[in-house]
Tab-separated table of C-alpha atoms and ligand atoms in Angstrom:
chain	number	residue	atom	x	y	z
R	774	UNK	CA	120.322	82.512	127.578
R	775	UNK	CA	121.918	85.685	126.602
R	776	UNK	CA	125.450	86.657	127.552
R	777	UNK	CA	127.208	90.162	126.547
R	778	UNK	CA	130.848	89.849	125.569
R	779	UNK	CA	132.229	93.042	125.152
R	780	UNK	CA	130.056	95.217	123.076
R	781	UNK	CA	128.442	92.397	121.625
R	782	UNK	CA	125.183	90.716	122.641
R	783	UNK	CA	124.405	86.963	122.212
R	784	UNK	CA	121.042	85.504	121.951
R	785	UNK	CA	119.333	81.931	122.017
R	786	UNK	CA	116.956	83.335	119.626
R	787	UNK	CA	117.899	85.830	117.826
R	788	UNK	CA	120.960	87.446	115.406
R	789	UNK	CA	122.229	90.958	115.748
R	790	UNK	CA	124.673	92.097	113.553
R	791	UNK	CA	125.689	96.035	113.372
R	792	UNK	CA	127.582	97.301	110.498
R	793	UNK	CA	127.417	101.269	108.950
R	794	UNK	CA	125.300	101.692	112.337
R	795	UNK	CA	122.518	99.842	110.795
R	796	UNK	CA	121.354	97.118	112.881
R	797	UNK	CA	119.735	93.909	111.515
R	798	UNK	CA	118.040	92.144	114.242
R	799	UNK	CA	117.303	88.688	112.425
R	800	UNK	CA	114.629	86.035	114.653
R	801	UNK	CA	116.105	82.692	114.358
R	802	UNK	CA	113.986	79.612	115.029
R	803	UNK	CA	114.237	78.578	111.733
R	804	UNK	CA	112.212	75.094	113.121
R	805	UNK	CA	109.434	76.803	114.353
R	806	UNK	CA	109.224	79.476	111.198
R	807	UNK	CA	110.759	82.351	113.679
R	808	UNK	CA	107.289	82.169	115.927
R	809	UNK	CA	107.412	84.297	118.854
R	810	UNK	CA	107.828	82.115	122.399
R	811	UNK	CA	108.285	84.214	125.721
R	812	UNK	CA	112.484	83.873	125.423
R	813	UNK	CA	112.702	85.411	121.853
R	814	UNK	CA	110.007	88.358	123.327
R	815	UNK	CA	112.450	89.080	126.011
R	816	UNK	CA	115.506	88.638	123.814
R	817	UNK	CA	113.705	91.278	121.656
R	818	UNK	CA	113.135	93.511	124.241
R	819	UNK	CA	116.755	93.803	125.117
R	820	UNK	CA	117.456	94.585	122.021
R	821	UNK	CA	115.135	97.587	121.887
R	822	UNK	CA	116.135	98.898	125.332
R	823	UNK	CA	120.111	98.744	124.122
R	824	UNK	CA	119.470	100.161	121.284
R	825	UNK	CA	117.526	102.841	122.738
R	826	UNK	CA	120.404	104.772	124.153
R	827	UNK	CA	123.391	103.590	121.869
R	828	UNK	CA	124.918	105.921	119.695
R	829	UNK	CA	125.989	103.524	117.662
R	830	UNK	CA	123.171	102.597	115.943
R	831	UNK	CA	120.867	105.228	114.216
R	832	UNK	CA	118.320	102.663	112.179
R	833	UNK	CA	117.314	98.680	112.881
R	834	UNK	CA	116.073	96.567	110.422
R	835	UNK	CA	114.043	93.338	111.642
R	836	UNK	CA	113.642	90.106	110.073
R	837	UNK	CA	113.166	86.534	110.029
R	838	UNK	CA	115.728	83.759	109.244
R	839	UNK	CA	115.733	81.408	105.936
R	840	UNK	CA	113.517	82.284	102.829
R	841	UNK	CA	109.965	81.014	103.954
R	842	UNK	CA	108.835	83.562	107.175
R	843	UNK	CA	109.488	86.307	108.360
R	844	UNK	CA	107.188	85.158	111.916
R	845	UNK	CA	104.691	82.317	111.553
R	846	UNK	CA	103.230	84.018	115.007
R	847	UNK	CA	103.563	84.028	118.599
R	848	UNK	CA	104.296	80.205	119.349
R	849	UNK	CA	100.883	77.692	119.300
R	850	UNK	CA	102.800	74.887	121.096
R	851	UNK	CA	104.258	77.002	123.821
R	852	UNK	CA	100.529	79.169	124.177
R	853	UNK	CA	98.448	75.756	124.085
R	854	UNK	CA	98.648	75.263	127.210
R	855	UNK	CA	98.630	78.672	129.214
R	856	UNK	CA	96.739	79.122	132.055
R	857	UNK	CA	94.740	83.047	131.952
R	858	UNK	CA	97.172	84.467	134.081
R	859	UNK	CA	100.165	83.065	131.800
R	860	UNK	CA	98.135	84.096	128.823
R	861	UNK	CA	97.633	87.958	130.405
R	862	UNK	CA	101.509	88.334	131.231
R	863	UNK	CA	102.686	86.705	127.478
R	864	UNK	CA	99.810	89.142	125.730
R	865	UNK	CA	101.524	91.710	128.414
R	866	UNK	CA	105.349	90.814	127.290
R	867	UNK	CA	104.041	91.189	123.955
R	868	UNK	CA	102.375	94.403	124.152
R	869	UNK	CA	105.429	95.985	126.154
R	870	UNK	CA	107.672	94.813	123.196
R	871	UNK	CA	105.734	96.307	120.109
R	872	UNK	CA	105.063	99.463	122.107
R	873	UNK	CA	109.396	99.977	122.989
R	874	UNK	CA	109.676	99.600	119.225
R	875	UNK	CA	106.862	101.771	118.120
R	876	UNK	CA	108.486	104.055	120.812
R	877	UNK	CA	112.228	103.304	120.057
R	878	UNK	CA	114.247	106.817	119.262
R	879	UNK	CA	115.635	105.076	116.038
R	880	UNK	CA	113.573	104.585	113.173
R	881	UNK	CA	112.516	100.390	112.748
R	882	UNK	CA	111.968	98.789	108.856
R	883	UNK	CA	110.548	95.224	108.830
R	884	UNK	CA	112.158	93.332	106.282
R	885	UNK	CA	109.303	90.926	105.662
R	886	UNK	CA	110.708	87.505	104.371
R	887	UNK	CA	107.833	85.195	103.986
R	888	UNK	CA	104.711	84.634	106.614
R	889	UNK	CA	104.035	87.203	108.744
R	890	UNK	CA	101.058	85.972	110.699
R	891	UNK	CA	99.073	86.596	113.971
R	892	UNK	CA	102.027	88.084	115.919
R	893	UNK	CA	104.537	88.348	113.271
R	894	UNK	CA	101.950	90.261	112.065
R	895	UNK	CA	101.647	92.634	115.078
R	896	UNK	CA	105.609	93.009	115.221
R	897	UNK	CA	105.227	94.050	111.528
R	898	UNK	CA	102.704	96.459	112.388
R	899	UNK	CA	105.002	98.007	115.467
R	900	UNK	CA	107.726	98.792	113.161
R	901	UNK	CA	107.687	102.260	111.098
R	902	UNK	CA	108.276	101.144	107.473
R	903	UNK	CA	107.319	97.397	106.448
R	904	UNK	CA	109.228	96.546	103.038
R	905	UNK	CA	108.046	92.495	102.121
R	906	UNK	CA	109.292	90.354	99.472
R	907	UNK	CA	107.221	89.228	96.722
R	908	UNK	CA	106.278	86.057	99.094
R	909	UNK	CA	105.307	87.391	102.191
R	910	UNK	CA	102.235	86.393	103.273
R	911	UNK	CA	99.952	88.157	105.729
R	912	UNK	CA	97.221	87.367	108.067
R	913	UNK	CA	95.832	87.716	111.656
R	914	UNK	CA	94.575	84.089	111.922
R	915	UNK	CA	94.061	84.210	115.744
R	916	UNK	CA	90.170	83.745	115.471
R	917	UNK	CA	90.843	80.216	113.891
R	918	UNK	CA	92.834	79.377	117.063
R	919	UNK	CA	89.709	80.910	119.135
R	920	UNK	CA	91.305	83.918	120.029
R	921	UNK	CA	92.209	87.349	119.362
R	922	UNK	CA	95.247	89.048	118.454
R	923	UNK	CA	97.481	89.800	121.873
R	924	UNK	CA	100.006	92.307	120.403
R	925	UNK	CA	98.065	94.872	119.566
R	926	UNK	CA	96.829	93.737	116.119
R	927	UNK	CA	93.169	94.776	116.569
R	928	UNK	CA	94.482	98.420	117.179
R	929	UNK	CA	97.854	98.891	114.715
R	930	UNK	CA	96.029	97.069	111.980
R	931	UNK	CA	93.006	99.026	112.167
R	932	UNK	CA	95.049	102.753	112.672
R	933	UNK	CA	97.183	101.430	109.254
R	934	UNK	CA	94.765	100.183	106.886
R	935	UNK	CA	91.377	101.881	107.898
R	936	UNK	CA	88.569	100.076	110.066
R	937	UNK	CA	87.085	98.229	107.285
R	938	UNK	CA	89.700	96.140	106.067
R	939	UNK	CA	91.107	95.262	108.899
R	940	UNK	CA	88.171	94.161	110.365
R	941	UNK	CA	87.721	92.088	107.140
R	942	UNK	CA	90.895	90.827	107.698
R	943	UNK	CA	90.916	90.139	111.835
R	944	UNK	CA	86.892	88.121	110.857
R	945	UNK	CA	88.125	86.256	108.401
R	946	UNK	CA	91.608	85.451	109.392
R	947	UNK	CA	92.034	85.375	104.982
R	948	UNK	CA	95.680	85.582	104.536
R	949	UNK	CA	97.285	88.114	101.757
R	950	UNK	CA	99.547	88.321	99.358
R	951	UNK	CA	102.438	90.805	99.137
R	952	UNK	CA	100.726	92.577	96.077
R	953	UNK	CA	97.946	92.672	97.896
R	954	UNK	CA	99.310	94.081	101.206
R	955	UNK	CA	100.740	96.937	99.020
R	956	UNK	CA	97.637	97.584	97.370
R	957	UNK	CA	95.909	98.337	101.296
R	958	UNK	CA	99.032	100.139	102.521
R	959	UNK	CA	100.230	97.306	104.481
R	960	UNK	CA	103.261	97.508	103.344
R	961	UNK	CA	105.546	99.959	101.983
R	962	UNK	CA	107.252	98.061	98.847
R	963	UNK	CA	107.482	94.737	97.636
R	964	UNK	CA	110.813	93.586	96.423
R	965	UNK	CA	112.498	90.337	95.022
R	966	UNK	CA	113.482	88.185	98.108
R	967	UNK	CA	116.616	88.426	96.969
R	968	UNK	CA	117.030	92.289	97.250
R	969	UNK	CA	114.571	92.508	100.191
R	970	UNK	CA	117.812	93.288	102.906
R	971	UNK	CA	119.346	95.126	100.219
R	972	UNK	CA	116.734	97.538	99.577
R	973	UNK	CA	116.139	97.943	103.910
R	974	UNK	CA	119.686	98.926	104.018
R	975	UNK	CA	119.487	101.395	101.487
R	976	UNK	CA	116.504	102.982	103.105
R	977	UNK	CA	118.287	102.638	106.493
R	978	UNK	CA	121.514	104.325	104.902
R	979	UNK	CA	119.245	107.111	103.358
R	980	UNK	CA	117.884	107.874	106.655
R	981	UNK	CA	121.039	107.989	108.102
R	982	UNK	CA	122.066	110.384	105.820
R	983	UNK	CA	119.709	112.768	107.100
R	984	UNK	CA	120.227	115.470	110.211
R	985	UNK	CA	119.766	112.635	113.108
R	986	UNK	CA	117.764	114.671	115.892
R	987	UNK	CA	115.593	115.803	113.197
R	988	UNK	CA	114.919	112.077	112.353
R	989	UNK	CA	114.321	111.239	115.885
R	990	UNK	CA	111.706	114.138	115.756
R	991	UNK	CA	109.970	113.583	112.833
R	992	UNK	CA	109.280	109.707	114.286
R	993	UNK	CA	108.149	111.136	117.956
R	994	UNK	CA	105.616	114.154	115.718
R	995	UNK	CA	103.808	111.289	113.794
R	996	UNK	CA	103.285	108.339	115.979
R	997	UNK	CA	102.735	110.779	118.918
R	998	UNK	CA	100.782	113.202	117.102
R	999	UNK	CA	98.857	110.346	115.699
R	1000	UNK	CA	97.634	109.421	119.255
R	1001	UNK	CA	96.066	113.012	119.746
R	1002	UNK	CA	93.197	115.920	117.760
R	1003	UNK	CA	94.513	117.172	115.134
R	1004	UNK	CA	94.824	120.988	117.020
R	1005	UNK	CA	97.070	119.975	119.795
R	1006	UNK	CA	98.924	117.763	117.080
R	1007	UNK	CA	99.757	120.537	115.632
R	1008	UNK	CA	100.645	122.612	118.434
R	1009	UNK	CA	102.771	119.701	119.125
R	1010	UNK	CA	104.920	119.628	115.755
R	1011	UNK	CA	105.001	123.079	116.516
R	1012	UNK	CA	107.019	123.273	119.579
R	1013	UNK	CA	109.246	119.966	118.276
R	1014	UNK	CA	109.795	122.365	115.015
R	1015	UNK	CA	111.303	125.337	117.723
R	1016	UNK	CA	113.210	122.957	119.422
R	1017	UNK	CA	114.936	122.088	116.106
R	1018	UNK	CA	115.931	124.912	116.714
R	1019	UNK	CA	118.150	124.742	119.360
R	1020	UNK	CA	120.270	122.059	117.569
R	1021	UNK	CA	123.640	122.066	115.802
R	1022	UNK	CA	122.131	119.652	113.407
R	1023	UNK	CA	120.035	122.479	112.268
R	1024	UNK	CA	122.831	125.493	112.059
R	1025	UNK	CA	124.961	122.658	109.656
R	1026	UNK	CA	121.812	121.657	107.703
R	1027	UNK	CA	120.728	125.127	106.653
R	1028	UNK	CA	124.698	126.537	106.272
R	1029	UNK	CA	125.984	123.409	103.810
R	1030	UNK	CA	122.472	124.432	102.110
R	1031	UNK	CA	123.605	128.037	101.465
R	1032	UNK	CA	127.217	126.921	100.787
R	1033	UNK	CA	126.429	124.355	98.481
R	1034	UNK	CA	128.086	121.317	100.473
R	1035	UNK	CA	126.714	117.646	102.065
R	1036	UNK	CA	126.082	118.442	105.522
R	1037	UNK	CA	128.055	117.074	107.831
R	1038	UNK	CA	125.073	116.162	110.995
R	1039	UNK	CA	126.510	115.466	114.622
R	1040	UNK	CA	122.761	114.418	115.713
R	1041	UNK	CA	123.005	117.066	118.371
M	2370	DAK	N1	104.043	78.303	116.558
M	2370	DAK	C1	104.791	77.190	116.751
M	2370	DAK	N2	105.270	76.420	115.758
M	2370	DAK	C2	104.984	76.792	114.505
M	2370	DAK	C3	104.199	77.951	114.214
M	2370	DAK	C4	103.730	78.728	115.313
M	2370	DAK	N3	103.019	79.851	115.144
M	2370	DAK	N4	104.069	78.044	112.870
M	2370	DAK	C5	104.742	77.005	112.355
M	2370	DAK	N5	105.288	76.253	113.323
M	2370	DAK	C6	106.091	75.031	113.168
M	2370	DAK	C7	105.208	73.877	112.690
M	2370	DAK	O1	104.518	73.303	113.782
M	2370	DAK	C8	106.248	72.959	112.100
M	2370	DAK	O2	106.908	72.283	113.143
M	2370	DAK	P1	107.245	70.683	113.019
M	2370	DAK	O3	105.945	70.028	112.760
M	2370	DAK	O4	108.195	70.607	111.866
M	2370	DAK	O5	107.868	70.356	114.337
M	2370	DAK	C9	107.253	73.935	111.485
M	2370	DAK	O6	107.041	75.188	112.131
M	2370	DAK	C10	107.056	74.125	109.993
M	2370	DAK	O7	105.697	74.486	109.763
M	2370	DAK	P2	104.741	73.686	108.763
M	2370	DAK	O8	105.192	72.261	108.596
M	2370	DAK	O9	103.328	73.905	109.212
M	2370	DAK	O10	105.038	74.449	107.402
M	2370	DAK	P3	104.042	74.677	106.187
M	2370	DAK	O11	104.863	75.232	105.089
M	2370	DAK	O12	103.240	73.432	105.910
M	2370	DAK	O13	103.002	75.775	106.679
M	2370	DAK	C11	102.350	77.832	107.788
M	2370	DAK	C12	103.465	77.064	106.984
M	2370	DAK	C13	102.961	79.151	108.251
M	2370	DAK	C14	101.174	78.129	106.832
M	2370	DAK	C15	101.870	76.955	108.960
M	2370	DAK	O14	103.031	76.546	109.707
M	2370	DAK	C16	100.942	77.663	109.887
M	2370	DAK	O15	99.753	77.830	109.579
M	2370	DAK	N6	101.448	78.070	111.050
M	2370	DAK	C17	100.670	78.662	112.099
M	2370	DAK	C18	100.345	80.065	111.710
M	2370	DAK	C19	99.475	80.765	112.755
M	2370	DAK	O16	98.343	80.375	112.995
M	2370	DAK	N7	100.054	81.783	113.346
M	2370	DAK	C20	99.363	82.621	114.255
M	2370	DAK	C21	99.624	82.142	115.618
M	2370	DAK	S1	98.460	82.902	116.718
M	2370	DAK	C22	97.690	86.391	122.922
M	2370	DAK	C23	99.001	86.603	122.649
M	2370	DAK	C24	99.443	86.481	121.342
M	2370	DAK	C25	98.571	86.116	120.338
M	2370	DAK	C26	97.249	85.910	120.655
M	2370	DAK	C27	96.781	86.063	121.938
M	2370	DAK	N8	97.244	86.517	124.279
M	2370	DAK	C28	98.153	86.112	125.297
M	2370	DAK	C29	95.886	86.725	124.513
M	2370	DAK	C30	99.064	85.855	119.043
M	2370	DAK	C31	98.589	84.770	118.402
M	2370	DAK	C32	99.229	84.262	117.240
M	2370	DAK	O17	100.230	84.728	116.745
């Protein structure tokens, strides 16, 4: 059940802790290896709708509880026994989910803690920068269950790592190592588990450092761009580059530039 006191949210399900505006949304089911059931999707989803439209926070970081996974996938004993319908709105609950954080305003960085299978996998995928520790393990193991992935897998993994591997990957249901995940451009960098939150909020503070509306920008040009031909891409970037334009984060950027001073950004 989740219940808001004050400005802070409780979950069944998950942590959420925000401190420098950097918020670390942590999946806790330790007992089931953080797998997804249809509470901890919802949970999820109110995160991403909050944090949406709150000034407060300008990055979120994701991850799992403990040291062993990040998500050992959406949850076998509460899918066993699913009836189509059930099956369509969960894959649906799960689709609506990865797409809000694809689509989320503030840049999202997986901290990937350990397995991050079938649909820990996919929310992997739906975040913008993936950073794993040196034993996170990958696969999309969903054809060994006699199915296929529900969250979008077949489409992010193949857009990320080219049609070849991840079809390799998505037959095979082979499950990879960090290293290896690097090496395909699965991931971003592999870290000590140790400084795997560490190194996310360093990237998160980085990013905050920069002019926030262009941040919000440069996320909306790529994965939006990404979904169209390269022409009207373009023309796209194009128009978000004049609207720029009409910000005060731009007018501070380029004056501290030419007086030799940080910037001081008001995201506006
Ligand atoms: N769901 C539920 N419980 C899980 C789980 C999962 N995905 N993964 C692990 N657990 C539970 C185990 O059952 C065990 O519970 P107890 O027996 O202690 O009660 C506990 O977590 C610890 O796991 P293990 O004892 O198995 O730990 P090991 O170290 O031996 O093995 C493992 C770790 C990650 C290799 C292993 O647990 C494992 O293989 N887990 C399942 C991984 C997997 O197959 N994940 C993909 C799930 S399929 C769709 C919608 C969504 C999807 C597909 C279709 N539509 C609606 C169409 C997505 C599918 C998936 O994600």
């Amino acid at each position: 059940m989740i219940t808001v006191k004050g400005d802070e949210m409780e979950f069944e399900n998950l942590k959420v802790e925000t401190t420098n505006r950097i918020a670390v949304v942590t999946i806790n089911r330790p007992e089931a290896l953080n797998a997804l059931n249809e509470q901890t999707l919802s949970e999820l989803q109110t995160v991403f709708t909050d944090v949406n439209n709150n000034d407060g926070v300008r990055v979120v970081i994701v991850t799992g509880s403990g040291k062993k996974a990040f998500v050992a996938g959406a949850d076998i004993v509460a899918m066993q026994q699913l009836s189509a319908l059930d099956a369509r709105r969960f894959s649906k609950l799960g689709h609506e989910l990865m797409r809000s954080i694809e689509t989320c305003s503030k840049p999202v960085i997986a901290a990937v803690n350990g397995f991050s299978l079938g649909g820990g996998c996919e929310l992997a995928l739906s975040c913008d920068v993936r950073i794993a520790s040196e034993n996170a393990r990958f696969s999309q193991p969903e054809v060994s269950l006699g199915v296929i992935p529900g969250f979008g897998g077949t489409q992010r993994l193949a857009r990320l790592i080219g049609k070849g591997r991840a079809l390799e990957l998505l037959l095979t249901g082979d499950m990879i190592d960090a290293d290896e995940a690097y090496r395909i451009g699965m991931v971003n960098k592999v870290v000590p588990q140790e400084e795997l939150l560490e190194t996310a909020k360093s990237m998160a503070t980085k990013i905050i450092g920069k002019g926030p509306f262009a941040v919000k920008l440069v996320k909306e040009a790529v994965c939006t761009g990404l979904e169209m031909d390269l022409d009207r891409a373009n023309q796209y970037e194009t128009e978000l580059f004049g609207l720029c334009f009409a910000s005060l984060d731009q007018k501070e950027g380029m004056l501290s530039f030419l007086e030799k001073r940080p910037a001081n950004f008001v995201g506006q």
